[in-house]
PDB file of C-alpha atoms in Angstrom:
ATOM      1  CA  MET A 764     -18.550  -0.624-127.307  1.00 48.00           C
ATOM      2  CA  ASN A 765     -21.073   1.054-124.961  1.00 47.00           C
ATOM      3  CA  THR A 766     -22.020  -0.297-121.545  1.00 46.00           C
ATOM      4  CA  SER A 767     -25.500  -1.568-122.506  1.00 44.00           C
ATOM      5  CA  LYS A 768     -24.062  -3.572-125.355  1.00 42.00           C
ATOM      6  CA  ILE A 769     -21.372  -4.993-123.081  1.00 43.00           C
ATOM      7  CA  PHE A 770     -23.922  -6.210-120.570  1.00 45.00           C
ATOM      8  CA  THR A 771     -26.301  -7.486-123.235  1.00 45.00           C
ATOM      9  CA  LEU A 772     -23.456  -9.658-124.505  1.00 42.00           C
ATOM     10  CA  ARG A 773     -22.496 -10.670-120.983  1.00 52.00           C
ATOM     11  CA  SER A 774     -26.101 -11.509-120.136  1.00 50.00           C
ATOM     12  CA  ALA A 775     -26.292 -13.727-123.189  1.00 45.00           C
ATOM     13  CA  LEU A 776     -22.995 -15.359-122.261  1.00 47.00           C
ATOM     14  CA  PHE A 777     -23.998 -16.121-118.692  1.00 50.00           C
ATOM     15  CA  LEU A 778     -27.446 -17.371-119.717  1.00 48.00           C
ATOM     16  CA  SER A 779     -25.742 -19.605-122.252  1.00 49.00           C
ATOM     17  CA  ILE A 780     -23.467 -20.920-119.514  1.00 47.00           C
ATOM     18  CA  LEU A 781     -26.457 -21.539-117.275  1.00 50.00           C
ATOM     19  CA  TRP A 782     -28.516 -23.581-119.740  1.00 44.00           C
ATOM     20  CA  THR A 783     -25.706 -25.285-121.638  1.00 44.00           C
ATOM     21  CA  ILE A 784     -23.393 -26.116-118.767  1.00 43.00           C
ATOM     22  CA  SER A 785     -20.725 -28.415-120.063  1.00 40.00           C
ATOM     23  CA  PHE A 786     -20.106 -31.450-117.966  1.00 37.00           C
ATOM     24  CA  SER A 787     -16.674 -33.044-117.881  1.00 38.00           C
ATOM     25  CA  ALA A 788     -17.665 -36.564-118.882  1.00 37.00           C
ATOM     26  CA  CYS A 789     -15.471 -39.391-117.656  1.00 36.00           C
ATOM     27  CA  ILE A 790     -15.074 -42.364-119.978  1.00 35.00           C
ATOM     28  CA  SER A 791     -16.641 -45.396-118.297  1.00 41.00           C
ATOM     29  CA  ASP A 792     -14.777 -48.624-118.037  1.00 42.00           C
ATOM     30  CA  LYS A 793     -16.003 -50.877-120.887  1.00 41.00           C
ATOM     31  CA  ALA A 794     -16.138 -53.946-118.730  1.00 45.00           C
ATOM     32  CA  ARG A 795     -18.420 -52.198-116.246  1.00 48.00           C
ATOM     33  CA  ASN A 796     -20.697 -50.975-119.020  1.00 49.00           C
ATOM     34  CA  LEU A 797     -20.971 -54.480-120.463  1.00 47.00           C
ATOM     35  CA  GLU A 798     -21.726 -55.850-117.010  1.00 53.00           C
ATOM     36  CA  ALA A 799     -24.398 -53.180-116.497  1.00 51.00           C
ATOM     37  CA  LYS A 800     -25.962 -53.978-119.879  1.00 47.00           C
ATOM     38  CA  LYS A 801     -25.908 -57.703-119.072  1.00 49.00           C
ATOM     39  CA  GLU A 802     -27.676 -57.033-115.800  1.00 51.00           C
ATOM     40  CA  ILE A 803     -30.347 -54.976-117.560  1.00 48.00           C
ATOM     41  CA  ILE A 804     -30.854 -57.750-120.136  1.00 45.00           C
ATOM     42  CA  ASP A 805     -31.104 -60.328-117.350  1.00 50.00           C
ATOM     43  CA  GLU A 806     -33.735 -58.224-115.613  1.00 50.00           C
ATOM     44  CA  LYS A 807     -35.740 -57.836-118.809  1.00 46.00           C
ATOM     45  CA  LYS A 808     -35.433 -61.555-119.496  1.00 43.00           C
ATOM     46  CA  THR A 809     -36.814 -62.232-116.020  1.00 46.00           C
ATOM     47  CA  ASP A 810     -39.784 -59.958-116.765  1.00 47.00           C
ATOM     48  CA  ILE A 811     -40.446 -61.839-119.975  1.00 39.00           C
ATOM     49  CA  ILE A 812     -40.251 -65.187-118.210  1.00 37.00           C
ATOM     50  CA  GLU A 813     -42.735 -64.003-115.591  1.00 45.00           C
ATOM     51  CA  ASN A 814     -45.153 -62.547-118.124  1.00 45.00           C
ATOM     52  CA  LYS A 815     -45.153 -65.349-120.721  1.00 41.00           C
ATOM     53  CA  SER A 816     -47.456 -68.327-120.375  1.00 41.00           C
ATOM     54  CA  SER A 817     -45.976 -71.473-118.964  1.00 41.00           C
ATOM     55  CA  THR A 818     -46.386 -73.211-122.333  1.00 43.00           C
ATOM     56  CA  THR A 819     -44.107 -70.722-124.114  1.00 46.00           C
ATOM     57  CA  GLN A 820     -40.370 -71.085-123.699  1.00 47.00           C
ATOM     58  CA  PRO A 821     -38.663 -67.634-123.493  1.00 43.00           C
ATOM     59  CA  THR A 822     -35.283 -67.151-125.090  1.00 47.00           C
ATOM     60  CA  LEU A 823     -32.351 -64.800-124.594  1.00 42.00           C
ATOM     61  CA  GLU A 824     -33.301 -63.297-127.961  1.00 44.00           C
ATOM     62  CA  ASP A 825     -36.566 -62.093-126.423  1.00 41.00           C
ATOM     63  CA  ALA A 826     -34.640 -60.234-123.755  1.00 39.00           C
ATOM     64  CA  VAL A 827     -32.233 -58.717-126.290  1.00 40.00           C
ATOM     65  CA  ILE A 828     -35.128 -57.525-128.474  1.00 36.00           C
ATOM     66  CA  SER A 829     -36.789 -55.978-125.428  1.00 39.00           C
ATOM     67  CA  PHE A 830     -33.500 -54.341-124.480  1.00 41.00           C
ATOM     68  CA  LYS A 831     -32.928 -52.911-127.963  1.00 43.00           C
ATOM     69  CA  SER A 832     -36.488 -51.616-128.254  1.00 40.00           C
ATOM     70  CA  ALA A 833     -36.008 -49.305-125.281  1.00 54.00           C
ATOM     71  CA  THR A 834     -35.178 -45.669-125.982  1.00 78.00           C
ATOM     72  CA  LYS A 835     -31.582 -44.474-125.766  1.00 88.00           C
ATOM     73  CA  ALA A 836     -32.449 -42.218-122.864  1.00 92.00           C
ATOM     74  CA  LYS A 837     -33.994 -45.101-120.963  1.00 92.00           C
ATOM     75  CA  LEU A 838     -30.968 -47.284-121.578  1.00 92.00           C
ATOM     76  CA  LEU A 839     -28.752 -44.551-120.161  1.00 94.00           C
ATOM     77  CA  LYS A 840     -31.024 -44.335-117.150  1.00 95.00           C
ATOM     78  CA  ASP A 841     -31.118 -48.110-116.652  1.00 94.00           C
ATOM     79  CA  MET A 842     -27.326 -48.248-116.664  1.00 94.00           C
ATOM     80  CA  LEU A 843     -27.172 -45.388-114.148  1.00 95.00           C
ATOM     81  CA  ILE A 844     -29.539 -47.199-111.797  1.00 95.00           C
ATOM     82  CA  VAL A 845     -27.538 -50.436-112.018  1.00 94.00           C
ATOM     83  CA  LYS A 846     -24.306 -48.601-111.204  1.00 95.00           C
ATOM     84  CA  LEU A 847     -25.884 -46.643-108.345  1.00 95.00           C
ATOM     85  CA  LYS A 848     -27.381 -49.840-106.969  1.00 93.00           C
ATOM     86  CA  ASN A 849     -24.063 -51.676-107.147  1.00 92.00           C
ATOM     87  CA  ASN A 850     -22.152 -48.640-105.854  1.00 86.00           C
ATOM     88  CA  THR A 851     -19.454 -49.195-108.509  1.00 74.00           C
ATOM     89  CA  GLU A 852     -18.395 -45.566-108.943  1.00 87.00           C
ATOM     90  CA  LYS A 853     -18.625 -42.208-107.203  1.00 95.00           C
ATOM     91  CA  GLN A 854     -22.136 -40.791-107.369  1.00 97.00           C
ATOM     92  CA  ASP A 855     -21.037 -37.310-108.455  1.00 97.00           C
ATOM     93  CA  VAL A 856     -19.211 -38.817-111.454  1.00 97.00           C
ATOM     94  CA  LEU A 857     -22.117 -41.098-112.361  1.00 97.00           C
ATOM     95  CA  LEU A 858     -24.737 -38.341-112.142  1.00 98.00           C
ATOM     96  CA  THR A 859     -22.841 -35.676-114.058  1.00 98.00           C
ATOM     97  CA  GLN A 860     -21.863 -38.201-116.719  1.00 97.00           C
ATOM     98  CA  PHE A 861     -25.474 -39.348-117.078  1.00 97.00           C
ATOM     99  CA  LEU A 862     -26.779 -35.772-117.311  1.00 97.00           C
ATOM    100  CA  SER A 863     -24.144 -34.868-119.890  1.00 97.00           C
ATOM    101  CA  ASN A 864     -24.995 -37.896-122.043  1.00 96.00           C
ATOM    102  CA  TYR A 865     -28.723 -37.264-121.588  1.00 96.00           C
ATOM    103  CA  GLU A 866     -28.329 -33.659-122.725  1.00 95.00           C
ATOM    104  CA  ASN A 867     -26.271 -34.757-125.742  1.00 94.00           C
ATOM    105  CA  LEU A 868     -29.022 -37.205-126.734  1.00 93.00           C
ATOM    106  CA  LEU A 869     -31.611 -34.469-126.349  1.00 92.00           C
ATOM    107  CA  MET A 870     -29.679 -32.140-128.645  1.00 92.00           C
ATOM    108  CA  LYS A 871     -29.405 -34.844-131.327  1.00 91.00           C
ATOM    109  CA  GLU A 872     -33.052 -35.943-131.363  1.00 87.00           C
ATOM    110  CA  THR A 873     -34.707 -35.307-134.733  1.00 85.00           C
ATOM    111  CA  PHE A 874     -38.295 -36.473-134.271  1.00 82.00           C
ATOM    112  CA  ASP A 875     -41.071 -33.944-134.926  1.00 87.00           C
ATOM    113  CA  ILE A 876     -42.680 -33.124-131.592  1.00 87.00           C
ATOM    114  CA  ASP A 877     -45.477 -31.230-133.349  1.00 87.00           C
ATOM    115  CA  LYS A 878     -46.731 -34.613-134.533  1.00 88.00           C
ATOM    116  CA  MET A 879     -46.444 -36.248-131.122  1.00 90.00           C
ATOM    117  CA  SER A 880     -48.510 -36.106-127.958  1.00 90.00           C
ATOM    118  CA  VAL A 881     -47.074 -35.092-124.609  1.00 91.00           C
ATOM    119  CA  SER A 882     -47.326 -38.678-123.356  1.00 92.00           C
ATOM    120  CA  GLU A 883     -45.472 -40.003-126.412  1.00 91.00           C
ATOM    121  CA  VAL A 884     -42.614 -37.586-125.798  1.00 91.00           C
ATOM    122  CA  GLU A 885     -42.528 -38.412-122.100  1.00 92.00           C
ATOM    123  CA  GLU A 886     -42.363 -42.109-122.974  1.00 91.00           C
ATOM    124  CA  LEU A 887     -39.083 -41.364-124.734  1.00 91.00           C
ATOM    125  CA  GLY A 888     -37.693 -39.791-121.558  1.00 93.00           C
ATOM    126  CA  TYR A 889     -38.168 -36.134-122.504  1.00 94.00           C
ATOM    127  CA  ALA A 890     -40.678 -33.344-121.914  1.00 94.00           C
ATOM    128  CA  ILE A 891     -42.445 -30.682-123.958  1.00 92.00           C
ATOM    129  CA  TYR A 892     -42.153 -27.056-122.918  1.00 90.00           C
ATOM    130  CA  TYR A 893     -43.882 -23.967-124.263  1.00 85.00           C
ATOM    131  CA  SER A 894     -42.388 -20.573-124.981  1.00 78.00           C
ATOM    132  CA  GLU A 895     -44.188 -17.736-126.737  1.00 73.00           C
ATOM    133  CA  GLY A 896     -46.653 -20.174-128.267  1.00 75.00           C
ATOM    134  CA  ASP A 897     -44.011 -22.600-129.556  1.00 84.00           C
ATOM    135  CA  ARG A 898     -43.374 -26.140-128.340  1.00 87.00           C
ATOM    136  CA  TYR A 899     -39.869 -27.354-127.756  1.00 88.00           C
ATOM    137  CA  LEU A 900     -38.198 -30.507-126.487  1.00 91.00           C
ATOM    138  CA  GLY A 901     -36.590 -30.400-123.062  1.00 94.00           C
ATOM    139  CA  LYS A 902     -35.350 -32.428-120.111  1.00 96.00           C
ATOM    140  CA  ASN A 903     -37.852 -34.427-118.124  1.00 97.00           C
ATOM    141  CA  THR A 904     -37.161 -34.052-114.407  1.00 97.00           C
ATOM    142  CA  VAL A 905     -39.569 -36.842-113.454  1.00 97.00           C
ATOM    143  CA  PHE A 906     -37.585 -39.131-115.741  1.00 97.00           C
ATOM    144  CA  ILE A 907     -34.275 -37.892-114.298  1.00 97.00           C
ATOM    145  CA  LYS A 908     -35.315 -38.522-110.686  1.00 97.00           C
ATOM    146  CA  ASP A 909     -37.332 -41.694-111.135  1.00 96.00           C
ATOM    147  CA  GLY A 910     -35.670 -44.783-109.678  1.00 95.00           C
ATOM    148  CA  ILE A 911     -32.519 -43.111-108.368  1.00 96.00           C
ATOM    149  CA  ILE A 912     -33.510 -41.035-105.343  1.00 95.00           C
ATOM    150  CA  GLN A 913     -33.375 -44.006-102.964  1.00 96.00           C
ATOM    151  CA  TYR A 914     -29.732 -44.656-103.868  1.00 96.00           C
ATOM    152  CA  LEU A 915     -28.435 -41.089-103.502  1.00 97.00           C
ATOM    153  CA  ASN A 916     -26.366 -39.780-100.624  1.00 96.00           C
ATOM    154  CA  PRO A 917     -27.323 -36.370 -99.134  1.00 96.00           C
ATOM    155  CA  LEU A 918     -24.966 -34.346-101.355  1.00 97.00           C
ATOM    156  CA  SER A 919     -26.130 -36.056-104.546  1.00 97.00           C
ATOM    157  CA  SER A 920     -29.760 -35.701-103.516  1.00 97.00           C
ATOM    158  CA  LYS A 921     -29.285 -31.979-102.889  1.00 98.00           C
ATOM    159  CA  PHE A 922     -27.637 -31.566-106.302  1.00 98.00           C
ATOM    160  CA  ILE A 923     -30.428 -33.349-108.190  1.00 98.00           C
ATOM    161  CA  ASN A 924     -33.082 -31.281-106.414  1.00 98.00           C
ATOM    162  CA  LEU A 925     -31.346 -27.981-107.212  1.00 98.00           C
ATOM    163  CA  TYR A 926     -30.669 -29.053-110.807  1.00 98.00           C
ATOM    164  CA  CYS A 927     -34.257 -30.169-111.447  1.00 98.00           C
ATOM    165  CA  GLU A 928     -35.760 -27.107-109.763  1.00 97.00           C
ATOM    166  CA  ASP A 929     -33.923 -24.899-112.257  1.00 97.00           C
ATOM    167  CA  ILE A 930     -35.370 -26.943-115.135  1.00 96.00           C
ATOM    168  CA  ASP A 931     -38.925 -27.023-113.805  1.00 96.00           C
ATOM    169  CA  ASN A 932     -38.929 -23.285-113.087  1.00 95.00           C
ATOM    170  CA  PRO A 933     -36.549 -21.572-115.539  1.00 94.00           C
ATOM    171  CA  CYS A 934     -35.325 -18.181-114.411  1.00 96.00           C
ATOM    172  CA  CYS A 935     -35.507 -16.355-117.694  1.00 94.00           C
ATOM    173  CA  GLU A 936     -37.416 -16.029-120.931  1.00 89.00           C
ATOM    174  CA  ASP A 937     -37.264 -13.503-123.753  1.00 87.00           C
ATOM    175  CA  ALA A 938     -34.405 -11.545-122.105  1.00 90.00           C
ATOM    176  CA  GLY A 939     -36.412 -11.114-118.910  1.00 94.00           C
ATOM    177  CA  LEU A 940     -36.976 -12.796-115.555  1.00 97.00           C
ATOM    178  CA  SER A 941     -39.689 -15.448-115.323  1.00 95.00           C
ATOM    179  CA  ILE A 942     -39.249 -15.910-111.553  1.00 97.00           C
ATOM    180  CA  SER A 943     -39.500 -13.366-108.762  1.00 97.00           C
ATOM    181  CA  ARG A 944     -36.426 -11.486-107.628  1.00 97.00           C
ATOM    182  CA  GLU A 945     -36.854 -13.072-104.215  1.00 97.00           C
ATOM    183  CA  THR A 946     -36.593 -16.507-105.848  1.00 98.00           C
ATOM    184  CA  LEU A 947     -33.563 -15.325-107.817  1.00 98.00           C
ATOM    185  CA  VAL A 948     -31.843 -14.263-104.579  1.00 98.00           C
ATOM    186  CA  GLN A 949     -32.671 -17.654-103.077  1.00 98.00           C
ATOM    187  CA  ARG A 950     -31.045 -19.415-106.020  1.00 98.00           C
ATOM    188  CA  VAL A 951     -27.863 -17.406-105.595  1.00 98.00           C
ATOM    189  CA  PHE A 952     -27.895 -18.364-101.916  1.00 98.00           C
ATOM    190  CA  ASN A 953     -28.659 -22.075-102.520  1.00 98.00           C
ATOM    191  CA  TRP A 954     -26.094 -22.581-105.287  1.00 98.00           C
ATOM    192  CA  GLY A 955     -23.507 -20.665-103.269  1.00 98.00           C
ATOM    193  CA  LEU A 956     -24.006 -23.019-100.335  1.00 98.00           C
ATOM    194  CA  PHE A 957     -23.838 -26.054-102.582  1.00 98.00           C
ATOM    195  CA  ALA A 958     -20.742 -24.786-104.394  1.00 98.00           C
ATOM    196  CA  ASP A 959     -18.925 -24.633-101.060  1.00 97.00           C
ATOM    197  CA  GLU A 960     -20.200 -28.081-100.064  1.00 97.00           C
ATOM    198  CA  SER A 961     -19.279 -29.740-103.364  1.00 97.00           C
ATOM    199  CA  LYS A 962     -15.702 -28.572-103.853  1.00 96.00           C
ATOM    200  CA  SER A 963     -13.435 -31.293-105.272  1.00 94.00           C
ATOM    201  CA  THR A 964     -16.422 -33.199-106.666  1.00 97.00           C
ATOM    202  CA  ALA A 965     -17.766 -33.537-110.197  1.00 98.00           C
ATOM    203  CA  PHE A 966     -20.658 -31.292-109.122  1.00 98.00           C
ATOM    204  CA  SER A 967     -18.336 -28.324-108.603  1.00 98.00           C
ATOM    205  CA  ASP A 968     -18.286 -26.911-112.155  1.00 97.00           C
ATOM    206  CA  ILE A 969     -22.075 -26.933-112.413  1.00 97.00           C
ATOM    207  CA  ALA A 970     -22.482 -25.380-108.972  1.00 98.00           C
ATOM    208  CA  GLU A 971     -19.948 -22.613-109.625  1.00 98.00           C
ATOM    209  CA  ALA A 972     -21.429 -21.767-113.031  1.00 97.00           C
ATOM    210  CA  SER A 973     -24.975 -21.688-111.643  1.00 98.00           C
ATOM    211  CA  TYR A 974     -23.991 -19.492-108.696  1.00 98.00           C
ATOM    212  CA  SER A 975     -22.081 -17.024-110.899  1.00 97.00           C
ATOM    213  CA  SER A 976     -24.793 -16.875-113.547  1.00 97.00           C
ATOM    214  CA  TYR A 977     -27.612 -16.198-111.101  1.00 98.00           C
ATOM    215  CA  LYS A 978     -25.517 -13.595-109.256  1.00 98.00           C
ATOM    216  CA  PHE A 979     -24.741 -11.856-112.548  1.00 98.00           C
ATOM    217  CA  ILE A 980     -28.444 -11.681-113.433  1.00 98.00           C
ATOM    218  CA  LEU A 981     -29.337 -10.416-109.941  1.00 98.00           C
ATOM    219  CA  PHE A 982     -26.679  -7.702-109.837  1.00 98.00           C
ATOM    220  CA  ASN A 983     -26.926  -6.571-113.469  1.00 97.00           C
ATOM    221  CA  GLY A 984     -30.448  -7.455-114.497  1.00 97.00           C
ATOM    222  CA  LEU A 985     -31.587  -8.401-118.002  1.00 97.00           C
ATOM    223  CA  ASP A 986     -32.663  -6.318-120.977  1.00 95.00           C
ATOM    224  CA  ASN A 987     -36.374  -6.682-120.180  1.00 95.00           C
ATOM    225  CA  THR A 988     -35.974  -6.939-116.396  1.00 96.00           C
ATOM    226  CA  PRO A 989     -33.334  -4.386-115.433  1.00 96.00           C
ATOM    227  CA  ALA A 990     -31.726  -4.414-111.985  1.00 98.00           C
ATOM    228  CA  PHE A 991     -31.927  -0.617-111.935  1.00 98.00           C
ATOM    229  CA  ASP A 992     -35.228   1.101-112.639  1.00 96.00           C
ATOM    230  CA  PHE A 993     -35.453   2.700-116.086  1.00 93.00           C
ATOM    231  CA  GLU A 994     -36.905   5.950-114.726  1.00 94.00           C
ATOM    232  CA  THR A 995     -35.319   6.418-111.277  1.00 96.00           C
ATOM    233  CA  ASN A 996     -32.041   4.596-112.033  1.00 97.00           C
ATOM    234  CA  LYS A 997     -32.279   3.050-108.544  1.00 97.00           C
ATOM    235  CA  PHE A 998     -31.590  -0.591-107.699  1.00 98.00           C
ATOM    236  CA  ASN A 999     -34.743  -2.715-107.480  1.00 98.00           C
ATOM    237  CA  GLN A1000     -36.236  -2.621-103.989  1.00 97.00           C
ATOM    238  CA  GLU A1001     -37.575  -6.201-104.014  1.00 97.00           C
ATOM    239  CA  ALA A1002     -34.142  -7.556-104.863  1.00 98.00           C
ATOM    240  CA  LEU A1003     -32.498  -5.307-102.279  1.00 98.00           C
ATOM    241  CA  SER A1004     -34.850  -6.411 -99.493  1.00 98.00           C
ATOM    242  CA  ALA A1005     -34.278 -10.093-100.264  1.00 98.00           C
ATOM    243  CA  MET A1006     -30.510  -9.573-100.358  1.00 98.00           C
ATOM    244  CA  GLU A1007     -30.573  -7.700 -97.037  1.00 98.00           C
ATOM    245  CA  GLU A1008     -32.478 -10.574 -95.425  1.00 97.00           C
ATOM    246  CA  VAL A1009     -29.821 -13.066 -96.527  1.00 97.00           C
ATOM    247  CA  GLU A1010     -27.076 -10.686 -95.392  1.00 96.00           C
ATOM    248  CA  LEU A1011     -28.735 -10.346 -91.994  1.00 96.00           C
ATOM    249  CA  ASN A1012     -29.413 -14.033 -91.368  1.00 96.00           C
ATOM    250  CA  HIS A1013     -26.635 -15.762 -93.325  1.00 96.00           C
ATOM    251  CA  LEU A1014     -23.696 -13.371 -93.395  1.00 94.00           C
ATOM    252  CA  ASN A1015     -21.093 -16.130 -93.116  1.00 95.00           C
ATOM    253  CA  THR A1016     -22.178 -17.744 -96.388  1.00 97.00           C
ATOM    254  CA  ARG A1017     -20.842 -17.069 -99.866  1.00 97.00           C
ATOM    255  CA  ALA A1018     -24.012 -15.262-100.939  1.00 98.00           C
ATOM    256  CA  GLY A1019     -24.238 -13.349 -97.649  1.00 97.00           C
ATOM    257  CA  ARG A1020     -20.725 -11.943 -98.064  1.00 98.00           C
ATOM    258  CA  ALA A1021     -21.312 -11.113-101.736  1.00 98.00           C
ATOM    259  CA  PHE A1022     -24.562  -9.310-100.919  1.00 98.00           C
ATOM    260  CA  GLU A1023     -22.972  -7.359 -98.074  1.00 98.00           C
ATOM    261  CA  GLU A1024     -20.203  -6.111-100.359  1.00 98.00           C
ATOM    262  CA  TYR A1025     -22.570  -5.110-103.177  1.00 98.00           C
ATOM    263  CA  ILE A1026     -25.030  -3.413-100.831  1.00 98.00           C
ATOM    264  CA  ASP A1027     -22.173  -1.363 -99.355  1.00 98.00           C
ATOM    265  CA  VAL A1028     -21.213  -0.185-102.841  1.00 98.00           C
ATOM    266  CA  LEU A1029     -24.845   0.652-103.652  1.00 98.00           C
ATOM    267  CA  PHE A1030     -25.319   2.455-100.336  1.00 98.00           C
ATOM    268  CA  GLY A1031     -22.318   4.676-101.039  1.00 97.00           C
ATOM    269  CA  GLU A1032     -23.948   5.707-104.326  1.00 98.00           C
ATOM    270  CA  GLU A1033     -27.448   6.118-102.878  1.00 97.00           C
ATOM    271  CA  PHE A1034     -28.462   2.932-104.710  1.00 98.00           C
ATOM    272  CA  LEU A1035     -28.111   4.627-108.092  1.00 98.00           C
ATOM    273  CA  LYS A1036     -26.300   3.071-111.033  1.00 97.00           C
ATOM    274  CA  THR A1037     -23.342   5.404-111.125  1.00 97.00           C
ATOM    275  CA  ASP A1038     -19.939   5.002-112.745  1.00 97.00           C
ATOM    276  CA  VAL A1039     -18.645   3.666-109.409  1.00 98.00           C
ATOM    277  CA  VAL A1040     -21.262   0.909-109.383  1.00 98.00           C
ATOM    278  CA  GLN A1041     -20.600   0.114-113.026  1.00 97.00           C
ATOM    279  CA  GLU A1042     -16.878  -0.094-112.378  1.00 97.00           C
ATOM    280  CA  TYR A1043     -17.479  -2.481-109.483  1.00 98.00           C
ATOM    281  CA  LEU A1044     -19.648  -4.744-111.663  1.00 97.00           C
ATOM    282  CA  ASP A1045     -17.098  -4.679-114.484  1.00 97.00           C
ATOM    283  CA  ASP A1046     -14.361  -5.808-112.111  1.00 97.00           C
ATOM    284  CA  LEU A1047     -16.568  -8.430-110.427  1.00 96.00           C
ATOM    285  CA  PHE A1048     -17.647 -10.139-113.631  1.00 95.00           C
ATOM    286  CA  GLU A1049     -14.605  -9.605-115.831  1.00 85.00           C
TER     287      GLU A1049
END
């Protein structure tokens, strides 16, 4: 198989990893889930009591109906908030479990978004995105963040911000970059920092996969946004300048060390994509 085909396949693989990161979901304790659901029902019952006229006697059935009428995504979110508020489990476990379940719900939804307005979709806890004229269902970062930020510790807050930034501003579309190379370098740097900070947490797998995927795209390029110029065969200058800035100012970081090593290899080959450079990339991303 020739080199271009190898990297086309690898690009597809790493992009797949990036957008379909698999979370290791922990099975929640049933008693805690029931307690969380009871608390949500109690809260909804309180709302009903407050909103009904004094001449109407509310019942538990009213609260249950209100609870059941909520969307599945919102129920997941309500349970997350209750658990974060009560501090019943580790935040990294709660957040990654919620995001995994939320993504699974998203993949199973069957409603026709072409017949729905943006607000109707957002009411369900999702968002509409556009790509090449088509509409598609996606994650809603406002929904993800709403009601939880005040309960998050610094590490969890940093994770949610990085995670949602990647959704709001996707890196790639149609086998090409949709962000600047400077932004791509920054993502390698940010996820590298977070990967080192989040070792031994449930965030680790997502952080490592994001760091590796963005680094792969930066070093190798994509079919429609190559790392090496089609005509000159030289490494992209914008990417190089951004990498050199990180190397200069943040050498003792994961990204800084990775950039220093790659730039040294490129320098030895006059920044051309030679067999030496290709061999280095093959070994790095094997």
